[in-house]
Structures are given as structure tokens and as C-alpha cells.
């Protein structure tokens, strides 16, 4: 929804930050606040494909390292994108 509303290619949200899976047929501010109840700003940036791959690889690597210590942080990625992380190599792969 954010992707379409702001005409973005990709949106990343902290996993667990969305409180509802869907919105009503008529979207209201109250409905949005029920879904995402945080008072945070949306931050946008332009990245090249190489920069995006590097950022995603870092996030996967960091999540893997954090999980060993009991803390993990994962992101929900807007539909239409697929990332494959090879744990053995510690990097994104093409398949």
C-alpha cells in the first residue's frame, strides 16, 4: 500500500510493525493508524541496484549474527521483490 501510495519501487518495514493485514475498502487515517500505529516518518532514498544488493546483504548478515545472540531484526519487503541470501557464502545470490 505504501509502495503504491508514494509511487515507490520498494518499501521496507520492520517485521511486526504492521498491526493488521488489510485495510477497509475505504481507507481512513484511523484505519492507517490501526495498521501502523507508530509516529515515525517515512524516509526515502534513491539507490542503485548494486547499493540495494549491498544493503540487503548487510541486513541479512546482521540478522543472522543478531539471531545467535537472541536478538533479531527482519524486514517486510514489498511484493514484487525477491532476495536470496546464501548463508554459506554470506551474500545474495542470483537464484
Short mmCIF file of N, CA, C and O in Angstrom, two decimals:
data_model
loop_
_atom_site.label_atom_id
_atom_site.label_comp_id
_atom_site.label_asym_id
_atom_site.label_seq_id
_atom_site.Cartn_x
_atom_site.Cartn_y
_atom_site.Cartn_z
N UNK A 1 0.81 -1.17 0.00
CA UNK A 1 0.00 0.00 0.00
C UNK A 1 0.87 1.26 0.00
O UNK A 1 0.63 2.17 -0.77
N UNK A 2 1.88 1.31 0.86
CA UNK A 2 2.78 2.47 0.88
C UNK A 2 3.51 2.60 -0.45
O UNK A 2 3.71 3.70 -0.95
N UNK A 3 3.90 1.46 -0.99
CA UNK A 3 4.62 1.46 -2.26
C UNK A 3 3.79 2.15 -3.34
O UNK A 3 4.28 3.01 -4.06
N UNK A 4 2.52 1.78 -3.44
CA UNK A 4 1.65 2.38 -4.45
C UNK A 4 1.30 3.82 -4.13
O UNK A 4 1.32 4.68 -5.01
N UNK A 5 0.99 4.11 -2.89
CA UNK A 5 0.58 5.46 -2.50
C UNK A 5 1.67 6.49 -2.77
O UNK A 5 1.40 7.59 -3.25
N UNK A 6 2.92 6.15 -2.46
CA UNK A 6 4.02 7.09 -2.64
C UNK A 6 4.79 6.88 -3.94
O UNK A 6 5.83 7.47 -4.15
N UNK A 7 4.30 5.97 -4.81
CA UNK A 7 4.91 5.68 -6.10
C UNK A 7 6.39 5.28 -5.94
O UNK A 7 7.28 5.86 -6.55
N UNK A 8 6.61 4.27 -5.09
CA UNK A 8 7.96 3.78 -4.82
C UNK A 8 8.18 2.43 -5.48
O UNK A 8 7.23 1.70 -5.75
N UNK A 9 9.42 2.07 -5.69
CA UNK A 9 9.74 0.74 -6.22
C UNK A 9 9.78 -0.30 -5.11
O UNK A 9 9.48 -1.47 -5.34
N UNK A 10 10.19 0.11 -3.92
CA UNK A 10 10.40 -0.83 -2.83
C UNK A 10 10.15 -0.16 -1.49
O UNK A 10 10.53 1.00 -1.30
N UNK A 11 9.51 -0.87 -0.57
CA UNK A 11 9.30 -0.40 0.79
C UNK A 11 9.78 -1.48 1.75
O UNK A 11 9.48 -2.66 1.57
N UNK A 12 10.55 -1.08 2.75
CA UNK A 12 10.99 -1.99 3.81
C UNK A 12 10.38 -1.52 5.13
O UNK A 12 10.50 -0.34 5.47
N UNK A 13 9.74 -2.43 5.84
CA UNK A 13 9.18 -2.12 7.15
C UNK A 13 9.68 -3.15 8.14
O UNK A 13 9.79 -4.34 7.80
N UNK A 14 9.93 -2.72 9.34
CA UNK A 14 10.34 -3.66 10.38
C UNK A 14 9.26 -4.72 10.57
O UNK A 14 8.09 -4.40 10.71
N UNK A 15 9.67 -5.98 10.54
CA UNK A 15 8.73 -7.08 10.71
C UNK A 15 8.02 -6.94 12.04
O UNK A 15 8.63 -6.68 13.06
N UNK A 16 6.74 -7.10 12.02
CA UNK A 16 5.95 -6.97 13.23
C UNK A 16 5.40 -5.57 13.44
O UNK A 16 4.60 -5.34 14.34
N UNK A 17 5.81 -4.61 12.62
CA UNK A 17 5.33 -3.24 12.80
C UNK A 17 3.92 -3.05 12.27
O UNK A 17 3.22 -2.14 12.70
N UNK A 18 3.49 -3.88 11.32
CA UNK A 18 2.12 -3.80 10.83
C UNK A 18 1.21 -4.56 11.77
O UNK A 18 1.45 -5.73 12.07
N UNK A 19 0.16 -3.91 12.25
CA UNK A 19 -0.73 -4.49 13.24
C UNK A 19 -1.96 -5.15 12.63
O UNK A 19 -2.68 -5.86 13.29
N UNK A 20 -2.21 -4.91 11.36
CA UNK A 20 -3.33 -5.53 10.64
C UNK A 20 -2.82 -5.95 9.27
O UNK A 20 -1.90 -5.35 8.73
N UNK A 21 -3.46 -6.96 8.70
CA UNK A 21 -3.03 -7.42 7.37
C UNK A 21 -3.69 -6.66 6.24
O UNK A 21 -3.15 -6.57 5.15
N UNK A 22 -4.89 -6.14 6.48
CA UNK A 22 -5.61 -5.44 5.42
C UNK A 22 -6.26 -4.17 5.97
O UNK A 22 -6.41 -4.00 7.18
N UNK A 23 -6.66 -3.32 5.06
CA UNK A 23 -7.42 -2.12 5.40
C UNK A 23 -8.85 -2.27 4.89
O UNK A 23 -9.12 -3.11 4.02
N UNK A 24 -9.74 -1.46 5.40
CA UNK A 24 -11.12 -1.48 4.92
C UNK A 24 -11.16 -0.96 3.50
O UNK A 24 -10.21 -0.36 3.00
N UNK A 25 -12.31 -1.15 2.84
CA UNK A 25 -12.47 -0.70 1.45
C UNK A 25 -12.25 0.80 1.33
O UNK A 25 -11.68 1.28 0.36
N UNK A 26 -12.69 1.55 2.31
CA UNK A 26 -12.44 2.99 2.35
C UNK A 26 -11.35 3.22 3.39
O UNK A 26 -11.53 2.93 4.57
N UNK A 27 -10.22 3.72 2.93
CA UNK A 27 -9.06 3.90 3.81
C UNK A 27 -9.20 5.24 4.53
O UNK A 27 -9.38 6.28 3.91
N UNK A 28 -9.12 5.18 5.86
CA UNK A 28 -9.19 6.38 6.68
C UNK A 28 -7.88 6.54 7.45
O UNK A 28 -7.10 5.59 7.58
N UNK A 29 -7.66 7.75 7.98
CA UNK A 29 -6.48 7.97 8.81
C UNK A 29 -6.51 7.03 10.01
O UNK A 29 -5.49 6.46 10.40
N UNK A 30 -7.69 6.85 10.60
CA UNK A 30 -7.83 5.94 11.74
C UNK A 30 -7.47 4.52 11.37
O UNK A 30 -6.81 3.81 12.12
N UNK A 31 -7.88 4.08 10.17
CA UNK A 31 -7.54 2.74 9.71
C UNK A 31 -6.05 2.56 9.51
O UNK A 31 -5.48 1.53 9.86
N UNK A 32 -5.41 3.60 8.96
CA UNK A 32 -3.95 3.56 8.80
C UNK A 32 -3.26 3.51 10.15
O UNK A 32 -2.28 2.78 10.33
N UNK A 33 -3.75 4.30 11.11
CA UNK A 33 -3.15 4.32 12.44
C UNK A 33 -3.34 2.97 13.15
O UNK A 33 -2.49 2.56 13.92
N UNK A 34 -4.46 2.30 12.89
CA UNK A 34 -4.67 0.96 13.45
C UNK A 34 -3.66 -0.02 12.87
O UNK A 34 -3.18 -0.92 13.54
N UNK A 35 -3.35 0.14 11.59
CA UNK A 35 -2.43 -0.78 10.92
C UNK A 35 -0.98 -0.49 11.31
O UNK A 35 -0.21 -1.40 11.57
N UNK A 36 -0.62 0.77 11.33
CA UNK A 36 0.76 1.17 11.63
C UNK A 36 0.70 2.30 12.65
O UNK A 36 0.57 3.46 12.30
N UNK A 37 0.78 1.93 13.90
CA UNK A 37 0.47 2.87 14.98
C UNK A 37 1.69 3.64 15.51
O UNK A 37 1.68 4.09 16.64
N UNK A 38 2.70 3.79 14.71
CA UNK A 38 3.90 4.49 15.15
C UNK A 38 3.92 5.91 14.62
O UNK A 38 3.45 6.19 13.53
N UNK A 39 4.52 6.80 15.35
CA UNK A 39 4.63 8.19 14.95
C UNK A 39 6.03 8.43 14.38
O UNK A 39 6.83 9.16 14.93
N UNK A 40 6.30 7.76 13.28
CA UNK A 40 7.61 7.87 12.64
C UNK A 40 7.45 8.36 11.21
O UNK A 40 6.40 8.16 10.59
N UNK A 41 8.48 8.97 10.70
CA UNK A 41 8.45 9.48 9.34
C UNK A 41 8.87 8.41 8.36
O UNK A 41 9.70 7.56 8.66
N UNK A 42 8.31 8.50 7.17
CA UNK A 42 8.75 7.66 6.07
C UNK A 42 9.99 8.29 5.48
O UNK A 42 10.02 9.49 5.20
N UNK A 43 11.05 7.52 5.35
CA UNK A 43 12.31 8.03 4.83
C UNK A 43 12.54 7.40 3.46
O UNK A 43 12.50 6.18 3.31
N UNK A 44 12.78 8.23 2.48
CA UNK A 44 13.02 7.74 1.13
C UNK A 44 14.45 8.00 0.70
O UNK A 44 15.10 8.93 1.17
N UNK A 45 14.92 7.15 -0.19
CA UNK A 45 16.25 7.34 -0.75
C UNK A 45 16.34 6.66 -2.10
O UNK A 45 15.58 5.73 -2.39
N UNK A 46 17.23 7.15 -2.91
CA UNK A 46 17.48 6.54 -4.22
C UNK A 46 18.74 5.71 -4.12
O UNK A 46 19.75 6.19 -3.61
N UNK A 47 18.66 4.46 -4.58
CA UNK A 47 19.80 3.55 -4.57
C UNK A 47 19.99 2.93 -5.94
O UNK A 47 19.00 2.67 -6.64
N UNK A 48 21.21 2.65 -6.29
CA UNK A 48 21.47 1.87 -7.50
C UNK A 48 21.20 0.41 -7.17
O UNK A 48 21.06 0.03 -5.99
N UNK A 49 21.14 -0.43 -8.17
CA UNK A 49 20.96 -1.86 -7.94
C UNK A 49 22.07 -2.43 -7.07
O UNK A 49 21.83 -3.22 -6.17
N UNK A 50 23.30 -2.01 -7.33
CA UNK A 50 24.45 -2.50 -6.55
C UNK A 50 24.34 -2.06 -5.10
O UNK A 50 24.63 -2.83 -4.19
N UNK A 51 23.90 -0.82 -4.87
CA UNK A 51 23.76 -0.33 -3.50
C UNK A 51 22.65 -1.07 -2.75
O UNK A 51 22.79 -1.40 -1.58
N UNK A 52 21.55 -1.35 -3.46
CA UNK A 52 20.45 -2.09 -2.85
C UNK A 52 20.90 -3.50 -2.48
O UNK A 52 20.62 -3.99 -1.38
N UNK A 53 21.62 -4.17 -3.38
CA UNK A 53 22.14 -5.52 -3.07
C UNK A 53 23.06 -5.49 -1.86
O UNK A 53 22.99 -6.36 -1.00
N UNK A 54 23.92 -4.50 -1.79
CA UNK A 54 24.85 -4.39 -0.67
C UNK A 54 24.08 -4.17 0.64
O UNK A 54 24.38 -4.79 1.67
N UNK A 55 23.07 -3.30 0.61
CA UNK A 55 22.27 -3.03 1.81
C UNK A 55 21.50 -4.27 2.25
O UNK A 55 21.45 -4.60 3.45
N UNK A 56 20.91 -4.98 1.30
CA UNK A 56 20.15 -6.19 1.64
C UNK A 56 21.08 -7.28 2.19
O UNK A 56 20.73 -7.96 3.15
N UNK A 57 22.24 -7.44 1.59
CA UNK A 57 23.20 -8.43 2.08
C UNK A 57 23.61 -8.10 3.51
O UNK A 57 23.69 -8.98 4.37
N UNK A 58 23.84 -6.82 3.79
CA UNK A 58 24.19 -6.40 5.14
C UNK A 58 23.05 -6.72 6.11
O UNK A 58 23.29 -7.21 7.22
N UNK A 59 21.82 -6.43 5.71
CA UNK A 59 20.68 -6.70 6.60
C UNK A 59 20.54 -8.19 6.89
O UNK A 59 20.30 -8.58 8.03
N UNK A 60 20.71 -9.03 5.89
CA UNK A 60 20.63 -10.48 6.11
C UNK A 60 21.77 -10.95 7.00
O UNK A 60 21.57 -11.75 7.91
N UNK A 61 22.97 -10.46 6.74
CA UNK A 61 24.13 -10.85 7.54
C UNK A 61 23.96 -10.40 8.99
O UNK A 61 24.23 -11.14 9.93
N UNK A 62 23.48 -9.17 9.18
CA UNK A 62 23.27 -8.63 10.52
C UNK A 62 22.19 -9.42 11.26
O UNK A 62 22.33 -9.73 12.43
N UNK A 63 21.10 -9.75 10.56
CA UNK A 63 20.01 -10.52 11.18
C UNK A 63 20.51 -11.88 11.62
O UNK A 63 20.16 -12.37 12.70
N UNK A 64 21.34 -12.50 10.80
CA UNK A 64 21.90 -13.81 11.14
C UNK A 64 22.80 -13.71 12.37
O UNK A 64 22.72 -14.52 13.28
N UNK A 65 23.65 -12.70 12.43
CA UNK A 65 24.55 -12.51 13.57
C UNK A 65 23.76 -12.20 14.83
O UNK A 65 24.05 -12.72 15.91
N UNK A 66 22.74 -11.34 14.72
CA UNK A 66 21.92 -10.97 15.87
C UNK A 66 21.14 -12.16 16.40
O UNK A 66 20.94 -12.29 17.61
N UNK A 67 20.67 -13.03 15.51
CA UNK A 67 19.87 -14.19 15.93
C UNK A 67 20.67 -15.11 16.84
O UNK A 67 20.11 -15.73 17.75
N UNK A 68 21.97 -15.19 16.65
CA UNK A 68 22.82 -16.02 17.50
C UNK A 68 22.84 -15.50 18.93
O UNK A 68 22.98 -16.26 19.88
N UNK A 69 22.67 -14.19 19.09
CA UNK A 69 22.68 -13.58 20.42
C UNK A 69 21.29 -13.41 21.01
O UNK A 69 21.13 -12.78 22.04
N UNK A 70 20.28 -13.94 20.36
CA UNK A 70 18.92 -13.86 20.88
C UNK A 70 18.11 -12.69 20.36
O UNK A 70 16.93 -12.59 20.61
N UNK A 71 18.73 -11.77 19.66
CA UNK A 71 18.00 -10.62 19.10
C UNK A 71 18.02 -10.74 17.58
O UNK A 71 19.03 -11.11 17.00
N UNK A 72 16.92 -10.44 16.97
CA UNK A 72 16.90 -10.44 15.51
C UNK A 72 16.02 -9.31 15.02
O UNK A 72 15.10 -8.88 15.69
N UNK A 73 16.33 -8.82 13.85
CA UNK A 73 15.54 -7.77 13.23
C UNK A 73 15.37 -8.13 11.76
O UNK A 73 16.35 -8.32 11.03
N UNK A 74 14.14 -8.28 11.36
CA UNK A 74 13.83 -8.64 9.99
C UNK A 74 12.91 -7.60 9.39
O UNK A 74 12.19 -6.92 10.11
N UNK A 75 12.90 -7.51 8.09
CA UNK A 75 12.10 -6.51 7.41
C UNK A 75 11.09 -7.17 6.49
O UNK A 75 11.37 -8.19 5.87
N UNK A 76 9.92 -6.57 6.41
CA UNK A 76 8.94 -6.98 5.43
C UNK A 76 9.26 -6.19 4.17
O UNK A 76 9.50 -4.98 4.22
N UNK A 77 9.28 -6.89 3.05
CA UNK A 77 9.66 -6.30 1.77
C UNK A 77 8.44 -6.27 0.88
O UNK A 77 7.69 -7.24 0.81
N UNK A 78 8.21 -5.15 0.21
CA UNK A 78 7.03 -5.03 -0.64
C UNK A 78 7.02 -6.10 -1.73
O UNK A 78 8.06 -6.60 -2.16
N UNK A 79 5.81 -6.45 -2.16
CA UNK A 79 5.65 -7.50 -3.15
C UNK A 79 6.36 -7.14 -4.45
O UNK A 79 6.55 -5.97 -4.77
N UNK A 80 6.76 -8.15 -5.18
CA UNK A 80 7.44 -7.95 -6.45
C UNK A 80 8.95 -8.05 -6.36
O UNK A 80 9.63 -8.07 -7.37
N UNK A 81 9.48 -8.14 -5.14
CA UNK A 81 10.92 -8.27 -4.95
C UNK A 81 11.23 -9.61 -4.31
O UNK A 81 10.48 -10.10 -3.47
N UNK A 82 12.34 -10.18 -4.72
CA UNK A 82 12.78 -11.46 -4.16
C UNK A 82 14.28 -11.38 -3.95
O UNK A 82 15.03 -11.02 -4.87
N UNK A 83 14.70 -11.70 -2.74
CA UNK A 83 16.12 -11.73 -2.41
C UNK A 83 16.46 -13.12 -1.91
O UNK A 83 15.72 -13.68 -1.11
N UNK A 84 17.55 -13.67 -2.38
CA UNK A 84 18.01 -14.98 -1.92
C UNK A 84 19.38 -14.78 -1.28
O UNK A 84 20.31 -14.29 -1.92
N UNK A 85 19.47 -15.16 -0.01
CA UNK A 85 20.71 -15.00 0.74
C UNK A 85 21.35 -16.36 0.95
O UNK A 85 20.72 -17.28 1.45
N UNK A 86 22.60 -16.49 0.54
CA UNK A 86 23.35 -17.73 0.70
C UNK A 86 24.13 -17.64 2.01
O UNK A 86 25.12 -16.90 2.09
N UNK A 87 23.69 -18.36 3.04
CA UNK A 87 24.35 -18.29 4.34
C UNK A 87 25.78 -18.79 4.29
O UNK A 87 26.66 -18.25 4.96
N UNK A 88 26.01 -19.79 3.49
CA UNK A 88 27.36 -20.37 3.39
C UNK A 88 28.36 -19.35 2.88
O UNK A 88 29.47 -19.23 3.37
N UNK A 89 27.94 -18.59 1.85
CA UNK A 89 28.82 -17.58 1.24
C UNK A 89 28.67 -16.22 1.89
O UNK A 89 29.48 -15.32 1.67
N UNK A 90 27.59 -16.01 2.67
CA UNK A 90 27.37 -14.73 3.31
C UNK A 90 27.06 -13.61 2.33
O UNK A 90 27.49 -12.47 2.52
N UNK A 91 26.31 -13.95 1.26
CA UNK A 91 25.98 -12.92 0.29
C UNK A 91 24.70 -13.27 -0.45
O UNK A 91 24.21 -14.40 -0.38
N UNK A 92 24.17 -12.29 -1.16
CA UNK A 92 22.99 -12.52 -2.00
C UNK A 92 23.41 -13.31 -3.23
O UNK A 92 24.51 -13.15 -3.74
N UNK A 93 22.51 -14.17 -3.69
CA UNK A 93 22.78 -14.94 -4.90
C UNK A 93 21.71 -14.62 -5.93
O UNK A 93 20.68 -14.04 -5.62
N UNK A 94 21.94 -15.02 -7.13
CA UNK A 94 21.00 -14.74 -8.22
C UNK A 94 19.85 -15.72 -8.26
O UNK A 94 18.84 -15.46 -8.87
N UNK A 95 19.98 -16.87 -7.62
CA UNK A 95 18.89 -17.86 -7.68
C UNK A 95 18.45 -18.30 -6.31
O UNK A 95 19.03 -18.00 -5.32
#
